[in-house]
Amino acid sequence: SSYDLLRSVAAVLKAVPEVIVEVQGHTCAIDDKKKEYEMQLSDDRAKSVREFLVKEGVHFHRMLCKGFGDERPVADNSTKEGRLKNMRAEIRVLSNAEMK
């Protein structure tokens, strides 16, 4: 399940405390008129992941959150399967340069 995966991520982050990550939230393209809603939804998705990781013992300040709305699709939004793939959260390890 996604919770098991997030628990594994938390374990890795706790084992390597110097790592800073960006939690990214993404949505599918719902409607061009709902871009603001999609951005908020993706931001909320990222924050929910961060909140879960904090509850698992990862320090809040080690995680930056960013919502991308539908700007970075990984699949075709014209199909149900594609839209489901685009509704996701990703965790990216930041380099030292990106942390400054």
PDB file of N, CA and C in Angstrom:
ATOM      1  N   SER A   1       0.832  -1.192   0.000  1.00  0.00           N
ATOM      2  CA  SER A   1       0.000   0.000   0.000  1.00  0.00           C
ATOM      3  C   SER A   1       0.873   1.251   0.000  1.00  0.00           C
ATOM      4  N   SER A   2       0.262   2.385  -0.261  1.00  0.00           N
ATOM      5  CA  SER A   2       1.018   3.641  -0.255  1.00  0.00           C
ATOM      6  C   SER A   2       1.537   3.950   1.141  1.00  0.00           C
ATOM      7  N   TYR A   3       0.790   3.555   2.186  1.00  0.00           N
ATOM      8  CA  TYR A   3       1.260   3.793   3.547  1.00  0.00           C
ATOM      9  C   TYR A   3       2.526   2.992   3.844  1.00  0.00           C
ATOM     10  N   ASP A   4       2.572   1.754   3.367  1.00  0.00           N
ATOM     11  CA  ASP A   4       3.773   0.939   3.562  1.00  0.00           C
ATOM     12  C   ASP A   4       4.968   1.572   2.858  1.00  0.00           C
ATOM     13  N   LEU A   5       4.733   2.068   1.655  1.00  0.00           N
ATOM     14  CA  LEU A   5       5.803   2.729   0.911  1.00  0.00           C
ATOM     15  C   LEU A   5       6.281   3.973   1.658  1.00  0.00           C
ATOM     16  N   LEU A   6       5.353   4.763   2.176  1.00  0.00           N
ATOM     17  CA  LEU A   6       5.736   5.966   2.914  1.00  0.00           C
ATOM     18  C   LEU A   6       6.458   5.625   4.213  1.00  0.00           C
ATOM     19  N   ARG A   7       6.073   4.542   4.863  1.00  0.00           N
ATOM     20  CA  ARG A   7       6.799   4.109   6.068  1.00  0.00           C
ATOM     21  C   ARG A   7       8.240   3.734   5.709  1.00  0.00           C
ATOM     22  N   SER A   8       8.430   3.117   4.555  1.00  0.00           N
ATOM     23  CA  SER A   8       9.789   2.782   4.098  1.00  0.00           C
ATOM     24  C   SER A   8      10.582   4.045   3.806  1.00  0.00           C
ATOM     25  N   VAL A   9       9.951   5.025   3.188  1.00  0.00           N
ATOM     26  CA  VAL A   9      10.607   6.305   2.920  1.00  0.00           C
ATOM     27  C   VAL A   9      11.008   6.958   4.242  1.00  0.00           C
ATOM     28  N   ALA A  10      10.112   6.942   5.217  1.00  0.00           N
ATOM     29  CA  ALA A  10      10.404   7.528   6.528  1.00  0.00           C
ATOM     30  C   ALA A  10      11.599   6.835   7.169  1.00  0.00           C
ATOM     31  N   ALA A  11      11.658   5.526   7.064  1.00  0.00           N
ATOM     32  CA  ALA A  11      12.777   4.774   7.653  1.00  0.00           C
ATOM     33  C   ALA A  11      14.099   5.188   7.015  1.00  0.00           C
ATOM     34  N   VAL A  12      14.102   5.346   5.699  1.00  0.00           N
ATOM     35  CA  VAL A  12      15.323   5.771   5.003  1.00  0.00           C
ATOM     36  C   VAL A  12      15.708   7.183   5.432  1.00  0.00           C
ATOM     37  N   LEU A  13      14.736   8.078   5.473  1.00  0.00           N
ATOM     38  CA  LEU A  13      15.033   9.461   5.856  1.00  0.00           C
ATOM     39  C   LEU A  13      15.545   9.544   7.289  1.00  0.00           C
ATOM     40  N   LYS A  14      15.004   8.739   8.176  1.00  0.00           N
ATOM     41  CA  LYS A  14      15.494   8.736   9.562  1.00  0.00           C
ATOM     42  C   LYS A  14      16.905   8.155   9.647  1.00  0.00           C
ATOM     43  N   ALA A  15      17.227   7.215   8.774  1.00  0.00           N
ATOM     44  CA  ALA A  15      18.556   6.599   8.777  1.00  0.00           C
ATOM     45  C   ALA A  15      19.622   7.516   8.195  1.00  0.00           C
ATOM     46  N   VAL A  16      19.199   8.472   7.367  1.00  0.00           N
ATOM     47  CA  VAL A  16      20.132   9.397   6.715  1.00  0.00           C
ATOM     48  C   VAL A  16      19.663  10.830   7.030  1.00  0.00           C
ATOM     49  N   PRO A  17      19.934  11.306   8.228  1.00  0.00           N
ATOM     50  CA  PRO A  17      19.355  12.580   8.685  1.00  0.00           C
ATOM     51  C   PRO A  17      19.850  13.828   7.968  1.00  0.00           C
ATOM     52  N   GLU A  18      20.909  13.730   7.211  1.00  0.00           N
ATOM     53  CA  GLU A  18      21.401  14.919   6.501  1.00  0.00           C
ATOM     54  C   GLU A  18      20.672  15.186   5.189  1.00  0.00           C
ATOM     55  N   VAL A  19      19.827  14.268   4.764  1.00  0.00           N
ATOM     56  CA  VAL A  19      19.117  14.404   3.496  1.00  0.00           C
ATOM     57  C   VAL A  19      17.913  15.333   3.661  1.00  0.00           C
ATOM     58  N   ILE A  20      17.771  16.257   2.702  1.00  0.00           N
ATOM     59  CA  ILE A  20      16.619  17.147   2.606  1.00  0.00           C
ATOM     60  C   ILE A  20      15.860  16.741   1.342  1.00  0.00           C
ATOM     61  N   VAL A  21      14.532  16.696   1.441  1.00  0.00           N
ATOM     62  CA  VAL A  21      13.739  16.292   0.282  1.00  0.00           C
ATOM     63  C   VAL A  21      12.678  17.331  -0.052  1.00  0.00           C
ATOM     64  N   GLU A  22      12.251  17.283  -1.294  1.00  0.00           N
ATOM     65  CA  GLU A  22      11.106  18.064  -1.734  1.00  0.00           C
ATOM     66  C   GLU A  22       9.973  17.083  -1.982  1.00  0.00           C
ATOM     67  N   VAL A  23       8.859  17.309  -1.297  1.00  0.00           N
ATOM     68  CA  VAL A  23       7.666  16.497  -1.502  1.00  0.00           C
ATOM     69  C   VAL A  23       6.823  17.235  -2.538  1.00  0.00           C
ATOM     70  N   GLN A  24       6.599  16.582  -3.665  1.00  0.00           N
ATOM     71  CA  GLN A  24       5.892  17.206  -4.782  1.00  0.00           C
ATOM     72  C   GLN A  24       4.504  16.597  -4.921  1.00  0.00           C
ATOM     73  N   GLY A  25       3.512  17.473  -5.068  1.00  0.00           N
ATOM     74  CA  GLY A  25       2.152  17.024  -5.317  1.00  0.00           C
ATOM     75  C   GLY A  25       1.765  17.318  -6.754  1.00  0.00           C
ATOM     76  N   HIS A  26       1.030  16.406  -7.365  1.00  0.00           N
ATOM     77  CA  HIS A  26       0.610  16.547  -8.761  1.00  0.00           C
ATOM     78  C   HIS A  26      -0.862  16.178  -8.885  1.00  0.00           C
ATOM     79  N   THR A  27      -1.523  16.726  -9.903  1.00  0.00           N
ATOM     80  CA  THR A  27      -2.909  16.385 -10.204  1.00  0.00           C
ATOM     81  C   THR A  27      -3.024  16.087 -11.693  1.00  0.00           C
ATOM     82  N   CYS A  28      -4.173  15.575 -12.055  1.00  0.00           N
ATOM     83  CA  CYS A  28      -4.482  15.426 -13.472  1.00  0.00           C
ATOM     84  C   CYS A  28      -5.097  16.738 -13.953  1.00  0.00           C
ATOM     85  N   ALA A  29      -5.215  16.895 -15.254  1.00  0.00           N
ATOM     86  CA  ALA A  29      -5.839  18.086 -15.826  1.00  0.00           C
ATOM     87  C   ALA A  29      -7.352  17.891 -15.770  1.00  0.00           C
ATOM     88  N   ILE A  30      -7.991  18.623 -14.883  1.00  0.00           N
ATOM     89  CA  ILE A  30      -9.436  18.491 -14.705  1.00  0.00           C
ATOM     90  C   ILE A  30     -10.163  19.388 -15.702  1.00  0.00           C
ATOM     91  N   ASP A  31      -9.783  20.644 -15.720  1.00  0.00           N
ATOM     92  CA  ASP A  31     -10.488  21.643 -16.522  1.00  0.00           C
ATOM     93  C   ASP A  31      -9.615  22.889 -16.531  1.00  0.00           C
ATOM     94  N   ASP A  32      -9.436  23.508 -17.679  1.00  0.00           N
ATOM     95  CA  ASP A  32      -8.621  24.717 -17.759  1.00  0.00           C
ATOM     96  C   ASP A  32      -9.128  25.817 -16.830  1.00  0.00           C
ATOM     97  N   LYS A  33     -10.407  25.803 -16.510  1.00  0.00           N
ATOM     98  CA  LYS A  33     -10.990  26.818 -15.637  1.00  0.00           C
ATOM     99  C   LYS A  33     -10.721  26.523 -14.166  1.00  0.00           C
ATOM    100  N   LYS A  34     -10.143  25.354 -13.874  1.00  0.00           N
ATOM    101  CA  LYS A  34      -9.924  24.948 -12.480  1.00  0.00           C
ATOM    102  C   LYS A  34      -8.435  24.868 -12.132  1.00  0.00           C
ATOM    103  N   LYS A  35      -7.616  25.630 -12.806  1.00  0.00           N
ATOM    104  CA  LYS A  35      -6.168  25.588 -12.561  1.00  0.00           C
ATOM    105  C   LYS A  35      -5.823  25.932 -11.114  1.00  0.00           C
ATOM    106  N   GLU A  36      -6.487  26.948 -10.560  1.00  0.00           N
ATOM    107  CA  GLU A  36      -6.208  27.351  -9.176  1.00  0.00           C
ATOM    108  C   GLU A  36      -6.564  26.216  -8.209  1.00  0.00           C
ATOM    109  N   TYR A  37      -7.695  25.570  -8.462  1.00  0.00           N
ATOM    110  CA  TYR A  37      -8.114  24.428  -7.640  1.00  0.00           C
ATOM    111  C   TYR A  37      -7.087  23.294  -7.740  1.00  0.00           C
ATOM    112  N   GLU A  38      -6.616  23.002  -8.951  1.00  0.00           N
ATOM    113  CA  GLU A  38      -5.636  21.935  -9.148  1.00  0.00           C
ATOM    114  C   GLU A  38      -4.333  22.239  -8.420  1.00  0.00           C
ATOM    115  N   MET A  39      -3.921  23.508  -8.436  1.00  0.00           N
ATOM    116  CA  MET A  39      -2.692  23.884  -7.727  1.00  0.00           C
ATOM    117  C   MET A  39      -2.866  23.682  -6.226  1.00  0.00           C
ATOM    118  N   GLN A  40      -4.004  24.088  -5.693  1.00  0.00           N
ATOM    119  CA  GLN A  40      -4.263  23.910  -4.259  1.00  0.00           C
ATOM    120  C   GLN A  40      -4.337  22.436  -3.901  1.00  0.00           C
ATOM    121  N   LEU A  41      -4.993  21.657  -4.734  1.00  0.00           N
ATOM    122  CA  LEU A  41      -5.102  20.223  -4.497  1.00  0.00           C
ATOM    123  C   LEU A  41      -3.723  19.559  -4.484  1.00  0.00           C
ATOM    124  N   SER A  42      -2.881  19.930  -5.422  1.00  0.00           N
ATOM    125  CA  SER A  42      -1.543  19.331  -5.478  1.00  0.00           C
ATOM    126  C   SER A  42      -0.700  19.767  -4.287  1.00  0.00           C
ATOM    127  N   ASP A  43      -0.841  21.006  -3.868  1.00  0.00           N
ATOM    128  CA  ASP A  43      -0.122  21.493  -2.687  1.00  0.00           C
ATOM    129  C   ASP A  43      -0.603  20.741  -1.438  1.00  0.00           C
ATOM    130  N   ASP A  44      -1.906  20.571  -1.318  1.00  0.00           N
ATOM    131  CA  ASP A  44      -2.455  19.821  -0.186  1.00  0.00           C
ATOM    132  C   ASP A  44      -1.980  18.370  -0.191  1.00  0.00           C
ATOM    133  N   ARG A  45      -1.858  17.793  -1.375  1.00  0.00           N
ATOM    134  CA  ARG A  45      -1.375  16.408  -1.494  1.00  0.00           C
ATOM    135  C   ARG A  45       0.051  16.303  -0.961  1.00  0.00           C
ATOM    136  N   ALA A  46       0.904  17.233  -1.346  1.00  0.00           N
ATOM    137  CA  ALA A  46       2.291  17.230  -0.865  1.00  0.00           C
ATOM    138  C   ALA A  46       2.341  17.413   0.652  1.00  0.00           C
ATOM    139  N   LYS A  47       1.531  18.322   1.166  1.00  0.00           N
ATOM    140  CA  LYS A  47       1.516  18.569   2.611  1.00  0.00           C
ATOM    141  C   LYS A  47       1.004  17.357   3.383  1.00  0.00           C
ATOM    142  N   SER A  48       0.072  16.613   2.817  1.00  0.00           N
ATOM    143  CA  SER A  48      -0.431  15.402   3.472  1.00  0.00           C
ATOM    144  C   SER A  48       0.665  14.351   3.588  1.00  0.00           C
ATOM    145  N   VAL A  49       1.471  14.220   2.550  1.00  0.00           N
ATOM    146  CA  VAL A  49       2.588  13.278   2.588  1.00  0.00           C
ATOM    147  C   VAL A  49       3.589  13.719   3.646  1.00  0.00           C
ATOM    148  N   ARG A  50       3.910  15.008   3.664  1.00  0.00           N
ATOM    149  CA  ARG A  50       4.859  15.516   4.671  1.00  0.00           C
ATOM    150  C   ARG A  50       4.309  15.265   6.077  1.00  0.00           C
ATOM    151  N   GLU A  51       3.035  15.516   6.291  1.00  0.00           N
ATOM    152  CA  GLU A  51       2.421  15.297   7.607  1.00  0.00           C
ATOM    153  C   GLU A  51       2.544  13.834   8.034  1.00  0.00           C
ATOM    154  N   PHE A  52       2.315  12.920   7.109  1.00  0.00           N
ATOM    155  CA  PHE A  52       2.460  11.499   7.419  1.00  0.00           C
ATOM    156  C   PHE A  52       3.899  11.182   7.815  1.00  0.00           C
ATOM    157  N   LEU A  53       4.857  11.704   7.051  1.00  0.00           N
ATOM    158  CA  LEU A  53       6.267  11.432   7.345  1.00  0.00           C
ATOM    159  C   LEU A  53       6.683  12.032   8.691  1.00  0.00           C
ATOM    160  N   VAL A  54       6.143  13.181   9.029  1.00  0.00           N
ATOM    161  CA  VAL A  54       6.421  13.785  10.342  1.00  0.00           C
ATOM    162  C   VAL A  54       5.899  12.865  11.444  1.00  0.00           C
ATOM    163  N   LYS A  55       4.699  12.334  11.273  1.00  0.00           N
ATOM    164  CA  LYS A  55       4.135  11.414  12.267  1.00  0.00           C
ATOM    165  C   LYS A  55       4.974  10.147  12.395  1.00  0.00           C
ATOM    166  N   GLU A  56       5.697   9.811  11.330  1.00  0.00           N
ATOM    167  CA  GLU A  56       6.587   8.642  11.352  1.00  0.00           C
ATOM    168  C   GLU A  56       7.969   8.976  11.909  1.00  0.00           C
ATOM    169  N   GLY A  57       8.183  10.248  12.298  1.00  0.00           N
ATOM    170  CA  GLY A  57       9.428  10.614  12.967  1.00  0.00           C
ATOM    171  C   GLY A  57      10.434  11.396  12.143  1.00  0.00           C
ATOM    172  N   VAL A  58      10.066  11.819  10.935  1.00  0.00           N
ATOM    173  CA  VAL A  58      10.965  12.628  10.106  1.00  0.00           C
ATOM    174  C   VAL A  58      10.757  14.098  10.485  1.00  0.00           C
ATOM    175  N   HIS A  59      11.845  14.816  10.699  1.00  0.00           N
ATOM    176  CA  HIS A  59      11.746  16.216  11.119  1.00  0.00           C
ATOM    177  C   HIS A  59      11.121  17.067  10.020  1.00  0.00           C
ATOM    178  N   PHE A  60      10.155  17.884  10.412  1.00  0.00           N
ATOM    179  CA  PHE A  60       9.389  18.753   9.514  1.00  0.00           C
ATOM    180  C   PHE A  60      10.290  19.597   8.602  1.00  0.00           C
ATOM    181  N   HIS A  61      11.358  20.156   9.158  1.00  0.00           N
ATOM    182  CA  HIS A  61      12.210  21.085   8.413  1.00  0.00           C
ATOM    183  C   HIS A  61      13.100  20.409   7.372  1.00  0.00           C
ATOM    184  N   ARG A  62      13.065  19.106   7.286  1.00  0.00           N
ATOM    185  CA  ARG A  62      13.845  18.389   6.272  1.00  0.00           C
ATOM    186  C   ARG A  62      13.056  18.179   4.993  1.00  0.00           C
ATOM    187  N   MET A  63      11.813  18.681   4.969  1.00  0.00           N
ATOM    188  CA  MET A  63      10.950  18.431   3.821  1.00  0.00           C
ATOM    189  C   MET A  63      10.334  19.729   3.329  1.00  0.00           C
ATOM    190  N   LEU A  64      10.611  20.067   2.096  1.00  0.00           N
ATOM    191  CA  LEU A  64       9.967  21.192   1.439  1.00  0.00           C
ATOM    192  C   LEU A  64       8.776  20.643   0.661  1.00  0.00           C
ATOM    193  N   CYS A  65       7.714  21.411   0.560  1.00  0.00           N
ATOM    194  CA  CYS A  65       6.533  20.971  -0.184  1.00  0.00           C
ATOM    195  C   CYS A  65       6.289  21.895  -1.362  1.00  0.00           C
ATOM    196  N   LYS A  66       5.875  21.294  -2.476  1.00  0.00           N
ATOM    197  CA  LYS A  66       5.533  22.091  -3.650  1.00  0.00           C
ATOM    198  C   LYS A  66       4.450  21.382  -4.438  1.00  0.00           C
ATOM    199  N   GLY A  67       3.416  22.131  -4.768  1.00  0.00           N
ATOM    200  CA  GLY A  67       2.360  21.608  -5.626  1.00  0.00           C
ATOM    201  C   GLY A  67       2.589  22.073  -7.055  1.00  0.00           C
ATOM    202  N   PHE A  68       2.443  21.165  -8.003  1.00  0.00           N
ATOM    203  CA  PHE A  68       2.660  21.483  -9.409  1.00  0.00           C
ATOM    204  C   PHE A  68       1.382  21.455 -10.233  1.00  0.00           C
ATOM    205  N   GLY A  69       0.240  21.169  -9.603  1.00  0.00           N
ATOM    206  CA  GLY A  69      -0.996  21.088 -10.374  1.00  0.00           C
ATOM    207  C   GLY A  69      -0.866  20.028 -11.454  1.00  0.00           C
ATOM    208  N   ASP A  70      -1.280  20.398 -12.670  1.00  0.00           N
ATOM    209  CA  ASP A  70      -1.198  19.441 -13.785  1.00  0.00           C
ATOM    210  C   ASP A  70      -0.032  19.751 -14.721  1.00  0.00           C
ATOM    211  N   GLU A  71       0.953  20.518 -14.231  1.00  0.00           N
ATOM    212  CA  GLU A  71       2.066  20.975 -15.070  1.00  0.00           C
ATOM    213  C   GLU A  71       3.048  19.879 -15.480  1.00  0.00           C
ATOM    214  N   ARG A  72       3.101  18.771 -14.753  1.00  0.00           N
ATOM    215  CA  ARG A  72       4.091  17.728 -15.021  1.00  0.00           C
ATOM    216  C   ARG A  72       3.432  16.350 -15.132  1.00  0.00           C
ATOM    217  N   PRO A  73       2.620  16.149 -16.143  1.00  0.00           N
ATOM    218  CA  PRO A  73       1.962  14.839 -16.274  1.00  0.00           C
ATOM    219  C   PRO A  73       2.965  13.743 -16.630  1.00  0.00           C
ATOM    220  N   VAL A  74       2.680  12.548 -16.162  1.00  0.00           N
ATOM    221  CA  VAL A  74       3.491  11.379 -16.525  1.00  0.00           C
ATOM    222  C   VAL A  74       2.716  10.455 -17.450  1.00  0.00           C
ATOM    223  N   ALA A  75       1.443  10.801 -17.680  1.00  0.00           N
ATOM    224  CA  ALA A  75       0.586   9.965 -18.526  1.00  0.00           C
ATOM    225  C   ALA A  75      -0.423  10.868 -19.238  1.00  0.00           C
ATOM    226  N   ASP A  76      -1.137  10.282 -20.155  1.00  0.00           N
ATOM    227  CA  ASP A  76      -2.121  10.988 -20.970  1.00  0.00           C
ATOM    228  C   ASP A  76      -3.369  11.312 -20.143  1.00  0.00           C
ATOM    229  N   ASN A  77      -3.713  12.583 -20.034  1.00  0.00           N
ATOM    230  CA  ASN A  77      -4.887  12.993 -19.269  1.00  0.00           C
ATOM    231  C   ASN A  77      -6.212  12.698 -19.982  1.00  0.00           C
ATOM    232  N   SER A  78      -6.163  12.215 -21.218  1.00  0.00           N
ATOM    233  CA  SER A  78      -7.413  11.945 -21.936  1.00  0.00           C
ATOM    234  C   SER A  78      -8.016  10.593 -21.568  1.00  0.00           C
ATOM    235  N   THR A  79      -7.276   9.788 -20.799  1.00  0.00           N
ATOM    236  CA  THR A  79      -7.806   8.494 -20.365  1.00  0.00           C
ATOM    237  C   THR A  79      -7.911   8.454 -18.842  1.00  0.00           C
ATOM    238  N   LYS A  80      -8.826   7.639 -18.354  1.00  0.00           N
ATOM    239  CA  LYS A  80      -8.994   7.500 -16.904  1.00  0.00           C
ATOM    240  C   LYS A  80      -7.708   6.972 -16.262  1.00  0.00           C
ATOM    241  N   GLU A  81      -7.092   5.988 -16.904  1.00  0.00           N
ATOM    242  CA  GLU A  81      -5.855   5.406 -16.386  1.00  0.00           C
ATOM    243  C   GLU A  81      -4.741   6.451 -16.321  1.00  0.00           C
ATOM    244  N   GLY A  82      -4.663   7.277 -17.351  1.00  0.00           N
ATOM    245  CA  GLY A  82      -3.656   8.332 -17.373  1.00  0.00           C
ATOM    246  C   GLY A  82      -3.885   9.359 -16.283  1.00  0.00           C
ATOM    247  N   ARG A  83      -5.125   9.764 -16.108  1.00  0.00           N
ATOM    248  CA  ARG A  83      -5.451  10.733 -15.053  1.00  0.00           C
ATOM    249  C   ARG A  83      -5.103  10.178 -13.678  1.00  0.00           C
ATOM    250  N   LEU A  84      -5.376   8.899 -13.456  1.00  0.00           N
ATOM    251  CA  LEU A  84      -5.032   8.291 -12.169  1.00  0.00           C
ATOM    252  C   LEU A  84      -3.527   8.298 -11.917  1.00  0.00           C
ATOM    253  N   LYS A  85      -2.738   8.056 -12.964  1.00  0.00           N
ATOM    254  CA  LYS A  85      -1.278   8.091 -12.820  1.00  0.00           C
ATOM    255  C   LYS A  85      -0.777   9.502 -12.529  1.00  0.00           C
ATOM    256  N   ASN A  86      -1.475  10.501 -13.044  1.00  0.00           N
ATOM    257  CA  ASN A  86      -1.050  11.885 -12.851  1.00  0.00           C
ATOM    258  C   ASN A  86      -1.404  12.427 -11.467  1.00  0.00           C
ATOM    259  N   MET A  87      -2.339  11.790 -10.783  1.00  0.00           N
ATOM    260  CA  MET A  87      -2.700  12.194  -9.418  1.00  0.00           C
ATOM    261  C   MET A  87      -1.754  11.468  -8.469  1.00  0.00           C
ATOM    262  N   ARG A  88      -0.671  12.157  -8.087  1.00  0.00           N
ATOM    263  CA  ARG A  88       0.384  11.460  -7.359  1.00  0.00           C
ATOM    264  C   ARG A  88       1.190  12.433  -6.505  1.00  0.00           C
ATOM    265  N   ALA A  89       2.006  11.853  -5.654  1.00  0.00           N
ATOM    266  CA  ALA A  89       3.018  12.602  -4.918  1.00  0.00           C
ATOM    267  C   ALA A  89       4.360  11.960  -5.237  1.00  0.00           C
ATOM    268  N   GLU A  90       5.376  12.777  -5.318  1.00  0.00           N
ATOM    269  CA  GLU A  90       6.735  12.285  -5.554  1.00  0.00           C
ATOM    270  C   GLU A  90       7.650  12.908  -4.518  1.00  0.00           C
ATOM    271  N   ILE A  91       8.715  12.208  -4.200  1.00  0.00           N
ATOM    272  CA  ILE A  91       9.707  12.720  -3.257  1.00  0.00           C
ATOM    273  C   ILE A  91      11.034  12.784  -3.979  1.00  0.00           C
ATOM    274  N   ARG A  92      11.626  13.973  -3.964  1.00  0.00           N
ATOM    275  CA  ARG A  92      12.885  14.200  -4.669  1.00  0.00           C
ATOM    276  C   ARG A  92      13.941  14.651  -3.679  1.00  0.00           C
ATOM    277  N   VAL A  93      15.091  13.986  -3.696  1.00  0.00           N
ATOM    278  CA  VAL A  93      16.212  14.382  -2.847  1.00  0.00           C
ATOM    279  C   VAL A  93      16.829  15.636  -3.447  1.00  0.00           C
ATOM    280  N   LEU A  94      17.041  16.636  -2.595  1.00  0.00           N
ATOM    281  CA  LEU A  94      17.615  17.895  -3.079  1.00  0.00           C
ATOM    282  C   LEU A  94      19.132  17.874  -2.923  1.00  0.00           C
ATOM    283  N   SER A  95      19.803  18.497  -3.868  1.00  0.00           N
ATOM    284  CA  SER A  95      21.255  18.629  -3.782  1.00  0.00           C
ATOM    285  C   SER A  95      21.597  19.763  -2.831  1.00  0.00           C
ATOM    286  N   ASN A  96      22.839  19.850  -2.435  1.00  0.00           N
ATOM    287  CA  ASN A  96      23.265  20.936  -1.555  1.00  0.00           C
ATOM    288  C   ASN A  96      23.002  22.302  -2.173  1.00  0.00           C
ATOM    289  N   ALA A  97      23.193  22.440  -3.474  1.00  0.00           N
ATOM    290  CA  ALA A  97      22.973  23.718  -4.158  1.00  0.00           C
ATOM    291  C   ALA A  97      21.497  24.129  -4.107  1.00  0.00           C
ATOM    292  N   GLU A  98      20.604  23.159  -4.208  1.00  0.00           N
ATOM    293  CA  GLU A  98      19.170  23.456  -4.198  1.00  0.00           C
ATOM    294  C   GLU A  98      18.670  23.817  -2.802  1.00  0.00           C
ATOM    295  N   MET A  99      19.394  23.439  -1.792  1.00  0.00           N
ATOM    296  CA  MET A  99      18.974  23.695  -0.419  1.00  0.00           C
ATOM    297  C   MET A  99      19.322  25.106   0.035  1.00  0.00           C
ATOM    298  N   LYS A 100      20.178  25.788  -0.703  1.00  0.00           N
ATOM    299  CA  LYS A 100      20.615  27.137  -0.312  1.00  0.00           C
ATOM    300  C   LYS A 100      19.638  28.185  -0.757  1.00  0.00           C
TER     301      LYS A 100
END
